[in-house]
Amino acid sequence: MVTEETKLHSGLKRNIFKIPHPFVILTSAVAIMAMLTYIIPAGVYDRITNDEGVEVLDPKSYHLVESTPVSILQFLTAIPRGYVEAGWIIALCFFVGAAFEVINRIGIIPAMVESLARRFSTKRTLIIPVLVFVFALIDAFIGTPELIIMYVPIVMPLMRRLGFDSVTGVAVVLCGSAAGFSAAMTNPFTIVIGQTMSGLPVYSGWQFRIVMFFVTTIFAAGYVMYYGYRILKNPEKSLTYASDREALEKDSAIQKHGNSVVLGFRERVAGIFSLAIFGFMVVGMILWKWDLPEMCAAFLVIGIGAGLIVRMNTDTMCETMMLGAQNMMLGALVIAISRAISVVMTDGQIVDTAVHTLAGVLSQLPPSVTVFGVLAGVTLLNFLIPSGSGKAVILFPILSPLADAVGVTRQTMVLTYQFGDGFTNVLWPTVGQFMAALVLAGVSWTKWFRFYFPLLIIFLILSAVYLMIAEYISYGPF
């Protein structure tokens, strides 16, 4: 018999073990990092310009400087400054939200969800490898994990409509992105920068990376499929069972509205226009090195262009785009707080100290295990410096000579860096776009951790196997 006392006790237990809000988790991380600036010695490397015109650190120039622990005022302003430093990523959130609210209002997204749901209604688990491969392929070529913010609002209603939970929905996006970004063929933010700074021909060694990409993506898709299959068989095993019921009701209401919309000629043209602009943006990122400003502009063109094609009233278009941007506000603030951690580290001048400590540890390892030490070190450093290109500029002046010293090819060292930088981009809470994606999906970080950690172990084991093969074949050209 359930008494009132039992109910009260159960309610108290739920409150005690309630998962903190993402703001609480991230602000606590900022506070801890601020306190560490009073403990960790301040130090810097001198910066020099290399032959390619890139500013890099001089690996032999590290020296201690006067300690600059973060003051209370600096701590309080870290989040606003994080907002400024992450400005382009946050802007991307708003422009993506605005564009997708317009094409959703037109009926394009509901119609697409309905079409895919019908196609996979009798083979639901097959949608998982299809989507995982698509997202992996995009990141393997252009290396833009920021776009996960765009994918999540599309995928979540579809996956719930097919009977999956929110974890499966966000996993399709995040695991696909992690596999593609980490085992990429032409990722410009890890491979190109790493090879350029190591003196390697750009995109060299692509044959081995293609094999890695397919193997890694197959493991990612298989893991998500296994979880999704279990949820289809027994929905109560879902990590988000309670919260998904409300979300499913909301999706159903939207879908009913979507079903009543028959896409006419103009709506179809608007859909084709949106896809064409997105494709043009991808081409621009590959051929013309477009970055976040151009991506924001592309989504602005999508939103306005699609609205004009269907003759949407300009006032309605503006209000719709404002609503879409407003829906992204929570994710944008999460990104800002995440960036505040690096702001605090820079204020306290402990970034270079962390790199110097890592380099010291790696230099003491036996040559046969150095690459595995680098893998572990970069994986941990990714928590503090989640920018792939930022870490590459800092680390490769150290990693390239280290590779020469221990008899490992520089190509293998670039590969090691890829893995260390990529797989935890969907684990560490300091990665802004990842945390924003979780917020949009309605999945807490702790629940995601429970889901993703076993796959991370699989990824790291695969990485170790790849590195052993790379050492065995003297993966090069050098």
Short mmCIF file of C-alpha atoms in Angstrom, two decimals:
data_model
loop_
_atom_site.label_atom_id
_atom_site.label_comp_id
_atom_site.label_asym_id
_atom_site.label_seq_id
_atom_site.Cartn_x
_atom_site.Cartn_y
_atom_site.Cartn_z
CA MET A 1 0.00 0.00 0.00
CA VAL A 2 1.38 3.41 -0.99
CA THR A 3 0.98 5.85 1.88
CA GLU A 4 1.27 9.63 1.80
CA GLU A 5 4.56 9.29 3.67
CA THR A 6 5.88 6.97 0.95
CA LYS A 7 4.83 9.44 -1.75
CA LEU A 8 6.51 12.29 0.12
CA HIS A 9 9.69 10.25 0.56
CA SER A 10 9.68 9.35 -3.14
CA GLY A 11 9.18 12.99 -4.08
CA LEU A 12 12.06 14.06 -1.84
CA LYS A 13 14.32 11.45 -3.44
CA ARG A 14 13.43 12.73 -6.90
CA ASN A 15 14.27 16.28 -5.83
CA ILE A 16 17.56 15.23 -4.22
CA PHE A 17 18.70 13.39 -7.34
CA LYS A 18 17.30 15.89 -9.81
CA ILE A 19 19.73 16.55 -12.65
CA PRO A 20 21.03 20.14 -12.55
CA HIS A 21 20.14 22.56 -15.31
CA PRO A 22 22.83 22.88 -18.03
CA PHE A 23 23.47 26.44 -16.83
CA VAL A 24 24.29 25.09 -13.37
CA ILE A 25 26.68 22.44 -14.73
CA LEU A 26 28.52 24.86 -17.00
CA THR A 27 28.65 27.75 -14.55
CA SER A 28 30.10 25.37 -11.97
CA ALA A 29 32.78 24.40 -14.49
CA VAL A 30 33.59 28.08 -15.07
CA ALA A 31 33.84 28.63 -11.29
CA ILE A 32 36.12 25.61 -10.83
CA MET A 33 38.39 26.78 -13.65
CA ALA A 34 38.51 30.26 -12.10
CA MET A 35 39.63 28.74 -8.78
CA LEU A 36 42.29 26.69 -10.57
CA THR A 37 43.89 29.90 -11.82
CA TYR A 38 44.93 30.47 -8.19
CA ILE A 39 46.65 27.06 -8.11
CA ILE A 40 48.04 26.36 -11.60
CA PRO A 41 51.17 28.40 -12.43
CA ALA A 42 50.76 30.97 -15.19
CA GLY A 43 52.99 30.45 -18.21
CA VAL A 44 53.21 31.27 -21.90
CA TYR A 45 54.91 30.22 -25.11
CA ASP A 46 56.27 32.83 -27.49
CA ARG A 47 54.35 32.98 -30.76
CA ILE A 48 56.11 33.02 -34.11
CA THR A 49 54.95 33.03 -37.75
CA ASN A 50 55.84 29.87 -39.67
CA ASP A 51 56.65 29.51 -43.37
CA GLU A 52 52.93 29.18 -44.21
CA GLY A 53 52.18 32.52 -42.54
CA VAL A 54 50.39 30.90 -39.60
CA GLU A 55 51.07 32.16 -36.08
CA VAL A 56 52.23 29.18 -33.99
CA LEU A 57 53.98 28.73 -30.67
CA ASP A 58 57.71 28.18 -30.31
CA PRO A 59 57.90 24.79 -28.54
CA LYS A 60 61.16 25.70 -26.75
CA SER A 61 60.04 29.09 -25.47
CA TYR A 62 57.72 28.17 -22.58
CA HIS A 63 58.37 30.29 -19.49
CA LEU A 64 56.56 31.14 -16.30
CA VAL A 65 55.04 34.59 -15.93
CA GLU A 66 53.54 36.50 -13.07
CA SER A 67 50.38 34.80 -11.86
CA THR A 68 47.14 36.44 -12.99
CA PRO A 69 44.38 34.64 -11.06
CA VAL A 70 40.87 35.46 -12.17
CA SER A 71 39.21 38.12 -10.08
CA ILE A 72 35.56 38.13 -9.05
CA LEU A 73 34.84 40.78 -11.67
CA GLN A 74 36.57 38.74 -14.39
CA PHE A 75 34.58 35.69 -13.32
CA LEU A 76 31.32 37.61 -13.48
CA THR A 77 32.13 39.02 -16.92
CA ALA A 78 33.41 35.70 -18.31
CA ILE A 79 29.98 34.63 -19.56
CA PRO A 80 29.21 37.94 -21.35
CA ARG A 81 32.69 37.81 -22.91
CA GLY A 82 32.09 34.18 -23.82
CA TYR A 83 28.96 35.34 -25.62
CA VAL A 84 31.08 37.78 -27.66
CA GLU A 85 33.84 35.26 -28.42
CA ALA A 86 31.29 32.66 -29.54
CA GLY A 87 29.39 35.31 -31.46
CA TRP A 88 29.45 33.64 -34.88
CA ILE A 89 28.36 30.24 -33.57
CA ILE A 90 25.55 31.90 -31.63
CA ALA A 91 24.60 33.90 -34.72
CA LEU A 92 24.44 30.62 -36.65
CA CYS A 93 21.98 29.29 -34.06
CA PHE A 94 19.69 32.28 -34.57
CA PHE A 95 19.85 32.24 -38.38
CA VAL A 96 19.29 28.47 -38.52
CA GLY A 97 16.31 28.82 -36.17
CA ALA A 98 14.87 31.67 -38.22
CA ALA A 99 15.22 29.83 -41.53
CA PHE A 100 13.77 26.59 -40.25
CA GLU A 101 10.81 28.27 -38.63
CA VAL A 102 9.91 29.74 -42.03
CA ILE A 103 10.19 26.48 -43.97
CA ASN A 104 8.37 24.70 -41.14
CA ARG A 105 5.54 27.24 -41.32
CA ILE A 106 5.34 26.71 -45.07
CA GLY A 107 4.85 23.00 -44.41
CA ILE A 108 8.05 21.68 -45.97
CA ILE A 109 9.47 20.05 -42.83
CA PRO A 110 6.18 18.41 -41.73
CA ALA A 111 5.69 17.06 -45.26
CA MET A 112 9.25 15.72 -45.34
CA VAL A 113 8.84 14.06 -41.95
CA GLU A 114 5.59 12.47 -43.06
CA SER A 115 7.16 11.21 -46.30
CA LEU A 116 10.14 9.63 -44.54
CA ALA A 117 7.90 8.16 -41.85
CA ARG A 118 5.79 6.44 -44.52
CA ARG A 119 8.84 5.13 -46.37
CA PHE A 120 10.37 3.58 -43.25
CA SER A 121 7.17 2.60 -41.45
CA THR A 122 7.77 -1.14 -42.01
CA LYS A 123 11.58 -1.03 -41.63
CA ARG A 124 12.03 1.59 -38.98
CA THR A 125 15.53 0.72 -37.77
CA LEU A 126 16.93 1.17 -41.29
CA ILE A 127 16.43 4.92 -41.02
CA ILE A 128 19.22 4.96 -38.43
CA PRO A 129 22.18 3.87 -40.62
CA VAL A 130 20.92 6.01 -43.49
CA LEU A 131 20.90 9.18 -41.38
CA VAL A 132 24.09 8.34 -39.47
CA PHE A 133 25.93 7.85 -42.78
CA VAL A 134 24.60 11.12 -44.23
CA PHE A 135 25.66 13.19 -41.20
CA ALA A 136 29.02 11.39 -41.00
CA LEU A 137 29.71 12.01 -44.68
CA ILE A 138 29.04 15.75 -44.38
CA ASP A 139 31.46 16.15 -41.45
CA ALA A 140 34.03 13.87 -43.08
CA PHE A 141 34.35 16.30 -45.97
CA ILE A 142 33.65 19.76 -44.56
CA GLY A 143 34.19 19.29 -40.81
CA THR A 144 31.37 21.51 -39.56
CA PRO A 145 29.94 19.98 -36.36
CA GLU A 146 28.19 23.31 -35.75
CA LEU A 147 25.55 22.14 -38.24
CA ILE A 148 24.25 19.60 -35.73
CA ILE A 149 22.20 22.52 -34.44
CA MET A 150 20.40 22.49 -37.80
CA TYR A 151 19.88 18.74 -38.01
CA VAL A 152 18.36 18.13 -34.57
CA PRO A 153 15.06 20.04 -35.10
CA ILE A 154 14.45 18.02 -38.29
CA VAL A 155 15.41 14.59 -37.01
CA MET A 156 13.72 14.62 -33.59
CA PRO A 157 10.05 14.68 -34.77
CA LEU A 158 10.82 12.01 -37.39
CA MET A 159 12.47 9.61 -34.94
CA ARG A 160 9.73 10.01 -32.34
CA ARG A 161 7.11 9.54 -35.05
CA LEU A 162 8.73 6.20 -35.91
CA GLY A 163 8.58 5.10 -32.27
CA PHE A 164 12.12 5.92 -31.14
CA ASP A 165 12.99 8.06 -28.13
CA SER A 166 14.79 11.40 -27.92
CA VAL A 167 18.13 9.74 -27.17
CA THR A 168 17.94 7.75 -30.41
CA GLY A 169 17.00 10.89 -32.32
CA VAL A 170 19.87 13.01 -31.07
CA ALA A 171 22.26 10.02 -31.25
CA VAL A 172 21.67 9.69 -35.00
CA VAL A 173 22.97 13.24 -35.39
CA LEU A 174 25.72 13.32 -32.77
CA CYS A 175 27.17 9.85 -33.34
CA GLY A 176 27.15 10.37 -37.10
CA SER A 177 28.89 13.71 -36.68
CA ALA A 178 31.47 12.26 -34.26
CA ALA A 179 32.29 9.34 -36.55
CA GLY A 180 32.60 11.51 -39.66
CA PHE A 181 34.55 14.33 -38.04
CA SER A 182 37.00 12.02 -36.25
CA ALA A 183 37.60 9.55 -39.09
CA ALA A 184 37.37 12.20 -41.78
CA MET A 185 38.86 12.10 -45.26
CA THR A 186 39.30 15.84 -45.89
CA ASN A 187 38.35 17.63 -42.65
CA PRO A 188 39.86 21.12 -43.12
CA PHE A 189 40.03 21.86 -39.38
CA THR A 190 42.09 18.84 -38.32
CA ILE A 191 43.59 17.11 -41.35
CA VAL A 192 44.45 20.12 -43.50
CA ILE A 193 45.86 22.22 -40.65
CA GLY A 194 47.72 19.26 -39.13
CA GLN A 195 49.22 18.16 -42.45
CA THR A 196 50.14 21.70 -43.45
CA MET A 197 51.89 22.38 -40.15
CA SER A 198 53.66 19.01 -40.34
CA GLY A 199 54.94 19.66 -43.87
CA LEU A 200 52.84 16.86 -45.35
CA PRO A 201 51.09 17.05 -48.74
CA VAL A 202 47.49 18.16 -48.14
CA TYR A 203 44.99 15.26 -48.18
CA SER A 204 47.81 12.70 -48.44
CA GLY A 205 47.00 9.29 -46.94
CA TRP A 206 43.35 9.56 -47.92
CA GLN A 207 43.10 5.89 -48.92
CA PHE A 208 43.58 4.63 -45.36
CA ARG A 209 41.23 7.28 -44.00
CA ILE A 210 38.42 6.11 -46.33
CA VAL A 211 38.63 2.62 -44.82
CA MET A 212 38.61 4.11 -41.31
CA PHE A 213 35.60 6.25 -42.14
CA PHE A 214 33.45 3.33 -43.25
CA VAL A 215 34.46 1.05 -40.37
CA THR A 216 33.92 3.77 -37.75
CA THR A 217 30.56 4.82 -39.21
CA ILE A 218 29.37 1.20 -39.32
CA PHE A 219 30.17 0.78 -35.62
CA ALA A 220 28.40 4.07 -34.79
CA ALA A 221 25.29 3.12 -36.77
CA GLY A 222 25.25 -0.39 -35.31
CA TYR A 223 25.44 0.91 -31.74
CA VAL A 224 22.58 3.38 -32.27
CA MET A 225 20.54 0.72 -34.10
CA TYR A 226 20.94 -1.70 -31.19
CA TYR A 227 19.71 0.91 -28.71
CA GLY A 228 16.86 1.99 -31.01
CA TYR A 229 15.75 -1.62 -31.56
CA ARG A 230 15.54 -2.14 -27.78
CA ILE A 231 13.40 1.00 -27.45
CA LEU A 232 11.02 -0.18 -30.17
CA LYS A 233 10.62 -3.51 -28.33
CA ASN A 234 10.25 -1.96 -24.89
CA PRO A 235 9.74 1.83 -24.80
CA GLU A 236 9.99 1.88 -21.01
CA LYS A 237 13.72 1.11 -21.29
CA SER A 238 14.20 4.57 -22.75
CA LEU A 239 16.44 6.96 -20.84
CA THR A 240 13.91 9.70 -21.64
CA TYR A 241 10.65 7.73 -21.41
CA ALA A 242 8.77 10.21 -19.22
CA SER A 243 9.76 13.40 -21.05
CA ASP A 244 9.19 11.85 -24.48
CA ARG A 245 5.48 11.28 -23.92
CA GLU A 246 4.81 15.02 -23.76
CA ALA A 247 7.10 15.70 -26.72
CA LEU A 248 5.35 13.02 -28.78
CA GLU A 249 1.97 14.62 -28.13
CA LYS A 250 3.35 17.94 -29.33
CA ASP A 251 4.88 16.32 -32.42
CA SER A 252 1.58 14.60 -33.17
CA ALA A 253 -0.29 17.90 -33.04
CA ILE A 254 2.23 19.48 -35.39
CA GLN A 255 2.12 16.46 -37.69
CA LYS A 256 -1.67 16.61 -37.91
CA HIS A 257 -1.35 20.20 -38.97
CA GLY A 258 1.36 19.20 -41.43
CA ASN A 259 -0.80 16.46 -42.92
CA SER A 260 -3.51 19.00 -43.68
CA VAL A 261 -1.04 21.01 -45.76
CA VAL A 262 -0.75 19.89 -49.36
CA LEU A 263 2.45 21.28 -50.85
CA GLY A 264 1.56 23.26 -53.93
CA PHE A 265 3.84 24.36 -56.73
CA ARG A 266 5.26 27.35 -54.82
CA GLU A 267 5.90 25.32 -51.67
CA ARG A 268 7.76 22.69 -53.68
CA VAL A 269 9.83 25.38 -55.38
CA ALA A 270 10.62 26.84 -51.95
CA GLY A 271 11.80 23.43 -50.79
CA ILE A 272 14.02 22.95 -53.84
CA PHE A 273 15.35 26.48 -53.38
CA SER A 274 16.25 25.77 -49.75
CA LEU A 275 18.10 22.56 -50.64
CA ALA A 276 19.92 24.32 -53.49
CA ILE A 277 21.15 27.12 -51.22
CA PHE A 278 22.29 24.60 -48.61
CA GLY A 279 24.16 22.64 -51.30
CA PHE A 280 25.73 25.84 -52.60
CA MET A 281 26.85 26.65 -49.05
CA VAL A 282 28.57 23.25 -48.75
CA VAL A 283 30.34 23.79 -52.09
CA GLY A 284 31.46 27.22 -50.91
CA MET A 285 32.91 25.75 -47.72
CA ILE A 286 34.91 23.20 -49.71
CA LEU A 287 36.07 25.35 -52.65
CA TRP A 288 36.18 28.87 -51.27
CA LYS A 289 36.85 28.20 -47.57
CA TRP A 290 33.59 29.73 -46.43
CA ASP A 291 33.11 29.85 -42.69
CA LEU A 292 30.45 30.82 -40.15
CA PRO A 293 29.64 34.29 -41.59
CA GLU A 294 28.84 32.79 -44.99
CA MET A 295 26.86 29.98 -43.34
CA CYS A 296 24.76 32.56 -41.48
CA ALA A 297 24.17 34.43 -44.73
CA ALA A 298 23.10 31.21 -46.48
CA PHE A 299 20.43 30.46 -43.87
CA LEU A 300 19.25 34.07 -44.01
CA VAL A 301 18.81 33.67 -47.79
CA ILE A 302 16.95 30.38 -47.23
CA GLY A 303 14.52 31.96 -44.77
CA ILE A 304 13.80 35.09 -46.77
CA GLY A 305 13.89 33.38 -50.16
CA ALA A 306 11.51 30.57 -49.19
CA GLY A 307 9.11 33.08 -47.65
CA LEU A 308 9.10 35.27 -50.74
CA ILE A 309 8.60 32.30 -53.07
CA VAL A 310 5.37 31.30 -51.30
CA ARG A 311 4.32 34.98 -51.10
CA MET A 312 4.44 35.07 -47.33
CA ASN A 313 3.44 38.47 -45.94
CA THR A 314 6.59 40.39 -44.95
CA ASP A 315 5.30 41.09 -41.43
CA THR A 316 4.43 37.42 -40.99
CA MET A 317 7.85 36.43 -42.32
CA CYS A 318 9.63 38.70 -39.84
CA GLU A 319 7.54 37.47 -36.92
CA THR A 320 8.14 33.85 -37.97
CA MET A 321 11.89 34.35 -38.19
CA MET A 322 11.92 36.08 -34.81
CA LEU A 323 10.05 33.14 -33.30
CA GLY A 324 12.57 30.71 -34.78
CA ALA A 325 15.49 32.69 -33.38
CA GLN A 326 13.73 32.89 -30.03
CA ASN A 327 13.44 29.09 -29.93
CA MET A 328 17.24 28.91 -30.22
CA MET A 329 17.90 31.26 -27.29
CA LEU A 330 18.50 28.55 -24.69
CA GLY A 331 20.99 26.76 -26.93
CA ALA A 332 22.76 30.04 -27.70
CA LEU A 333 23.17 30.84 -24.01
CA VAL A 334 24.56 27.35 -23.38
CA ILE A 335 27.20 28.00 -26.06
CA ALA A 336 28.10 31.32 -24.42
CA ILE A 337 28.59 29.76 -20.99
CA SER A 338 30.66 26.94 -22.51
CA ARG A 339 32.98 29.47 -24.13
CA ALA A 340 33.37 31.27 -20.78
CA ILE A 341 35.58 28.38 -19.60
CA SER A 342 38.23 29.19 -22.21
CA VAL A 343 37.86 32.90 -21.41
CA VAL A 344 38.73 32.21 -17.77
CA MET A 345 41.70 30.02 -18.75
CA THR A 346 43.04 32.77 -21.02
CA ASP A 347 42.65 35.39 -18.28
CA GLY A 348 44.54 33.17 -15.86
CA GLN A 349 47.23 32.36 -18.49
CA ILE A 350 47.00 28.63 -17.81
CA VAL A 351 46.28 27.38 -21.37
CA ASP A 352 49.94 27.19 -22.33
CA THR A 353 50.76 25.67 -18.94
CA ALA A 354 48.35 22.83 -19.67
CA VAL A 355 49.95 22.30 -23.10
CA HIS A 356 53.47 22.41 -21.62
CA THR A 357 52.52 19.87 -18.95
CA LEU A 358 51.06 17.57 -21.61
CA ALA A 359 54.19 17.89 -23.76
CA GLY A 360 56.37 17.06 -20.76
CA VAL A 361 54.42 13.92 -19.98
CA LEU A 362 54.42 12.76 -23.60
CA SER A 363 58.18 13.27 -23.97
CA GLN A 364 58.80 10.85 -21.08
CA LEU A 365 56.76 8.00 -22.57
CA PRO A 366 58.43 4.99 -24.21
CA PRO A 367 58.48 5.45 -28.02
CA SER A 368 56.24 2.39 -28.55
CA VAL A 369 53.34 3.94 -26.62
CA THR A 370 53.84 7.62 -27.46
CA VAL A 371 50.97 7.80 -29.96
CA PHE A 372 48.60 6.29 -27.40
CA GLY A 373 49.75 8.90 -24.89
CA VAL A 374 49.11 11.60 -27.47
CA LEU A 375 45.63 10.15 -28.08
CA ALA A 376 44.83 10.24 -24.36
CA GLY A 377 46.38 13.68 -23.91
CA VAL A 378 44.54 15.34 -26.81
CA THR A 379 41.29 13.68 -25.70
CA LEU A 380 41.64 15.25 -22.24
CA LEU A 381 42.87 18.59 -23.59
CA ASN A 382 39.77 18.74 -25.77
CA PHE A 383 37.80 19.48 -22.60
CA LEU A 384 39.80 22.68 -22.08
CA ILE A 385 40.30 23.69 -25.74
CA PRO A 386 37.38 22.27 -27.78
CA SER A 387 38.39 24.08 -30.97
CA GLY A 388 39.98 21.61 -33.40
CA SER A 389 41.83 24.26 -35.39
CA GLY A 390 42.82 26.12 -32.21
CA LYS A 391 44.40 23.04 -30.65
CA ALA A 392 46.13 22.15 -33.93
CA VAL A 393 47.90 25.51 -34.11
CA ILE A 394 49.03 25.10 -30.50
CA LEU A 395 49.99 21.43 -30.54
CA PHE A 396 51.57 20.61 -33.90
CA PRO A 397 54.76 22.61 -33.31
CA ILE A 398 55.21 20.12 -30.43
CA LEU A 399 53.74 16.96 -31.98
CA SER A 400 55.65 17.05 -35.27
CA PRO A 401 59.15 17.08 -33.71
CA LEU A 402 57.94 14.56 -31.11
CA ALA A 403 56.93 12.20 -33.94
CA ASP A 404 60.39 12.53 -35.49
CA ALA A 405 62.07 11.92 -32.13
CA VAL A 406 60.23 8.68 -31.34
CA GLY A 407 60.27 7.27 -34.87
CA VAL A 408 56.57 7.68 -35.65
CA THR A 409 55.52 9.09 -39.01
CA ARG A 410 54.09 12.58 -38.96
CA GLN A 411 51.07 11.26 -40.85
CA THR A 412 50.37 8.89 -37.95
CA MET A 413 50.63 11.82 -35.53
CA VAL A 414 48.05 13.75 -37.57
CA LEU A 415 45.80 10.70 -37.41
CA THR A 416 46.27 10.49 -33.63
CA TYR A 417 45.30 14.13 -33.30
CA GLN A 418 42.15 13.54 -35.38
CA PHE A 419 40.90 10.88 -32.99
CA GLY A 420 41.79 12.76 -29.81
CA ASP A 421 40.09 15.91 -31.03
CA GLY A 422 36.96 14.38 -32.53
CA PHE A 423 35.28 11.67 -30.50
CA THR A 424 34.82 13.77 -27.35
CA ASN A 425 33.25 16.66 -29.26
CA VAL A 426 29.95 15.00 -28.33
CA LEU A 427 30.93 14.26 -24.73
CA TRP A 428 32.61 17.23 -23.06
CA PRO A 429 30.12 19.86 -21.81
CA THR A 430 32.57 22.60 -22.84
CA VAL A 431 31.69 22.01 -26.53
CA GLY A 432 29.02 24.63 -27.09
CA GLN A 433 27.23 23.30 -30.16
CA PHE A 434 27.02 19.83 -28.63
CA MET A 435 25.38 21.12 -25.45
CA ALA A 436 23.05 23.27 -27.53
CA ALA A 437 22.02 20.18 -29.53
CA LEU A 438 21.19 18.33 -26.32
CA VAL A 439 19.09 21.26 -25.14
CA LEU A 440 17.19 21.32 -28.44
CA ALA A 441 16.61 17.55 -28.17
CA GLY A 442 15.48 17.74 -24.55
CA VAL A 443 18.15 15.24 -23.41
CA SER A 444 20.20 15.95 -20.28
CA TRP A 445 23.99 15.65 -20.38
CA THR A 446 24.01 12.92 -17.73
CA LYS A 447 21.57 10.76 -19.71
CA TRP A 448 23.57 11.32 -22.87
CA PHE A 449 26.74 10.34 -21.00
CA ARG A 450 25.15 7.04 -19.96
CA PHE A 451 24.25 6.36 -23.59
CA TYR A 452 27.43 7.55 -25.30
CA PHE A 453 30.23 6.44 -22.96
CA PRO A 454 30.21 2.76 -24.09
CA LEU A 455 30.38 3.90 -27.72
CA LEU A 456 33.25 6.24 -26.83
CA ILE A 457 35.17 3.24 -25.47
CA ILE A 458 34.49 1.41 -28.75
CA PHE A 459 35.70 4.44 -30.71
CA LEU A 460 38.91 4.64 -28.66
CA ILE A 461 39.57 0.91 -29.13
CA LEU A 462 39.09 1.35 -32.88
CA SER A 463 41.47 4.31 -32.75
CA ALA A 464 44.12 2.18 -31.04
CA VAL A 465 43.72 -0.49 -33.74
CA TYR A 466 44.01 2.10 -36.52
CA LEU A 467 47.15 3.55 -34.93
CA MET A 468 48.78 0.13 -34.57
CA ILE A 469 48.09 -0.54 -38.25
CA ALA A 470 49.43 2.92 -39.14
CA GLU A 471 52.66 2.23 -37.25
CA TYR A 472 52.98 -1.22 -38.81
CA ILE A 473 52.64 0.08 -42.38
CA SER A 474 54.66 3.27 -41.68
CA TYR A 475 51.67 5.36 -42.70
CA GLY A 476 53.11 8.24 -44.67
CA PRO A 477 54.47 9.59 -46.96
CA PHE A 478 56.55 10.42 -43.88
#
